[in-house]
Amino acid sequence: MSASAEEDQFAPTRAFWTQYGVPAETQDALIAELLAGGTIDAFDQNAVPVSSRQHTTLEDSSTVATFSDGSILVTSRERPDRRLTSNSVTPDAVTTYLGDCSVTSGAGWVSYRGCNVEATDGIRYIGYKASYEKYSSGNAQILATWDAHVSCTYGSMTTPTVAYSRLQSTSTQSAVVKRVSTWTGTGGNSSETMYLSLWVTRAGAASVGTS
């Protein structure tokens, strides 16, 4: 591949890394590692971030994890509830929309419908839509996940499948749905698994993770 073709291929990746403050020299090193047939720390499920920070926009709430080699992993969840004056269970039904994502609260319940959960490290992307509910009784459930999709700027990824699901929370465990896709580097010289999980605690606190 020519130098200009490589730059075109990785242009979206560089734009993403730059958005989150990854220095140009670090970007060069990460891309060189991939082109040499290796992987980066953000691909490794067992890698421990050296730092983590919250990044909130009008659309979602994200966590940006940075690893020792400078690579990053961003997980995000749409949050229509940010427009509510209260995220508590209320007696009057109120619906707030953010595109296809909405939250409706009523007597003893709050329901989130069609909200995106996503993860990307700049090279690989995985996302899907989810609906879930929490109840004043101290329980929560994931109603459904759908429209799972992946993309990557280098290599290829398999169609994401459900690796594990526990739709109802219990007295000791959160509700969770975990989807998984396998990434393979160009030429098949490296392969890594990418997970995207939605967790909802009994109290209704939702979070997104990659394990």
XYZ file of C-alpha atoms in Angstrom, residues 11-179:
169
model
C -7.632 9.589 7.990
C -10.868 8.891 9.967
C -8.814 7.214 12.696
C -6.436 10.147 12.952
C -9.361 12.585 13.110
C -10.904 10.574 15.946
C -7.640 10.327 17.897
C -6.982 14.030 17.414
C -10.464 14.842 18.715
C -9.558 13.120 21.986
C -6.074 14.591 22.257
C -3.850 11.725 21.069
C -0.541 13.325 19.928
C 0.485 12.977 16.262
C 3.676 11.059 17.134
C 1.641 8.561 19.171
C -0.749 8.148 16.254
C 2.196 7.409 13.969
C 3.496 4.735 16.359
C 0.091 3.061 16.743
C -0.493 2.890 12.994
C 3.031 1.576 12.420
C 2.368 -1.185 14.963
C -0.819 -2.219 13.156
C 0.820 -2.179 9.739
C 3.624 -4.358 11.112
C 1.048 -7.003 12.039
C 0.742 -6.164 15.737
C -2.098 -4.822 17.841
C -2.577 -1.894 20.185
C -3.425 -1.896 23.894
C -6.995 -0.685 23.292
C -7.645 -4.002 21.505
C -6.602 -6.079 24.527
C -9.464 -7.054 26.850
C -6.974 -7.567 29.664
C -5.159 -4.245 29.291
C -5.668 -1.851 32.211
C -6.107 1.838 31.324
C -3.573 4.244 32.806
C -6.275 6.908 32.991
C -9.992 7.363 32.420
C -12.138 10.451 32.043
C -15.760 11.349 31.387
C -16.716 13.182 28.221
C -20.254 14.552 28.011
C -21.905 16.095 24.955
C -25.467 17.073 24.123
C -25.972 13.596 22.672
C -24.413 11.170 25.123
C -22.228 10.395 28.097
C -18.881 8.790 27.286
C -15.914 7.281 29.093
C -12.504 7.774 27.484
C -9.925 5.194 28.610
C -6.255 5.797 27.756
C -3.716 2.941 27.698
C 0.043 2.838 28.204
C 0.817 2.930 24.467
C -1.383 6.024 24.058
C -4.289 4.241 22.389
C -7.800 5.041 23.601
C -11.155 3.335 23.932
C -14.361 5.376 24.052
C -17.617 3.850 25.295
C -20.837 5.845 25.178
C -24.554 5.717 25.914
C -27.300 8.052 24.757
C -28.893 9.831 27.713
C -32.283 11.436 26.990
C -32.825 11.687 30.767
C -30.422 14.620 30.908
C -33.359 16.761 29.715
C -35.556 15.739 32.615
C -35.681 17.873 35.739
C -35.584 14.629 37.709
C -34.568 11.100 36.787
C -36.685 9.621 39.561
C -39.848 7.568 39.197
C -42.770 10.002 39.027
C -46.561 9.632 39.110
C -47.037 11.517 35.828
C -45.842 10.046 32.558
C -43.306 12.290 30.828
C -41.555 11.439 27.563
C -38.360 13.090 26.355
C -37.028 12.313 22.872
C -33.539 12.419 21.417
C -33.924 11.164 17.865
C -35.042 7.550 18.243
C -33.961 7.529 21.897
C -36.602 8.360 24.505
C -37.217 8.091 28.220
C -40.697 7.840 29.689
C -41.439 7.928 33.409
C -44.671 6.891 35.085
C -46.085 5.570 38.345
C -43.370 3.251 39.623
C -41.278 2.980 36.475
C -38.882 4.664 34.046
C -38.463 3.293 30.529
C -35.598 4.015 28.092
C -36.335 3.081 24.477
C -34.154 2.841 21.380
C -30.992 4.373 22.834
C -27.572 3.817 21.248
C -24.732 2.143 23.101
C -21.367 2.263 21.337
C -17.654 1.597 21.662
C -14.745 2.556 19.432
C -10.970 2.723 19.643
C -10.597 4.693 16.415
C -9.885 1.566 14.389
C -12.846 -0.623 15.333
C -16.453 0.346 16.101
C -19.353 -1.659 17.530
C -22.806 -0.381 18.437
C -26.440 -1.320 18.904
C -29.746 0.062 20.146
C -31.226 -0.925 23.498
C -34.410 -0.553 25.499
C -34.483 -1.028 29.274
C -36.599 -0.187 32.316
C -36.192 0.378 36.026
C -38.881 0.103 38.712
C -39.522 1.623 42.106
C -39.556 -1.897 43.547
C -35.769 -1.926 43.103
C -35.550 -4.025 39.963
C -34.541 -3.415 36.354
C -34.665 -5.253 33.070
C -33.278 -4.973 29.558
C -36.213 -5.246 27.173
C -34.297 -5.707 23.915
C -31.151 -4.944 21.929
C -31.117 -4.706 18.132
C -29.561 -3.082 15.055
C -26.094 -4.319 16.037
C -23.439 -3.140 13.593
C -19.665 -2.866 13.278
C -17.124 -1.093 11.126
C -13.352 -0.673 11.007
C -10.768 1.390 9.147
C -8.222 -1.435 9.072
C -8.896 -5.174 8.805
C -12.354 -6.718 9.050
C -14.964 -7.525 11.726
C -17.533 -10.287 11.993
C -21.261 -9.661 12.388
C -21.850 -9.008 16.113
C -23.705 -11.710 18.005
C -25.099 -11.966 21.537
C -22.434 -13.628 23.657
C -24.361 -13.464 26.930
C -27.578 -12.028 28.315
C -29.313 -11.781 31.687
C -32.315 -9.598 30.981
C -33.624 -9.339 34.556
C -31.646 -7.961 37.452
C -31.494 -10.030 40.627
C -30.871 -9.218 44.277
C -27.124 -9.518 43.650
C -26.620 -9.101 39.885
C -27.275 -6.476 37.250
C -29.173 -7.105 34.053
C -26.701 -7.365 31.169
C -26.511 -7.992 27.439
C -23.090 -8.601 25.877
C -22.515 -8.538 22.120
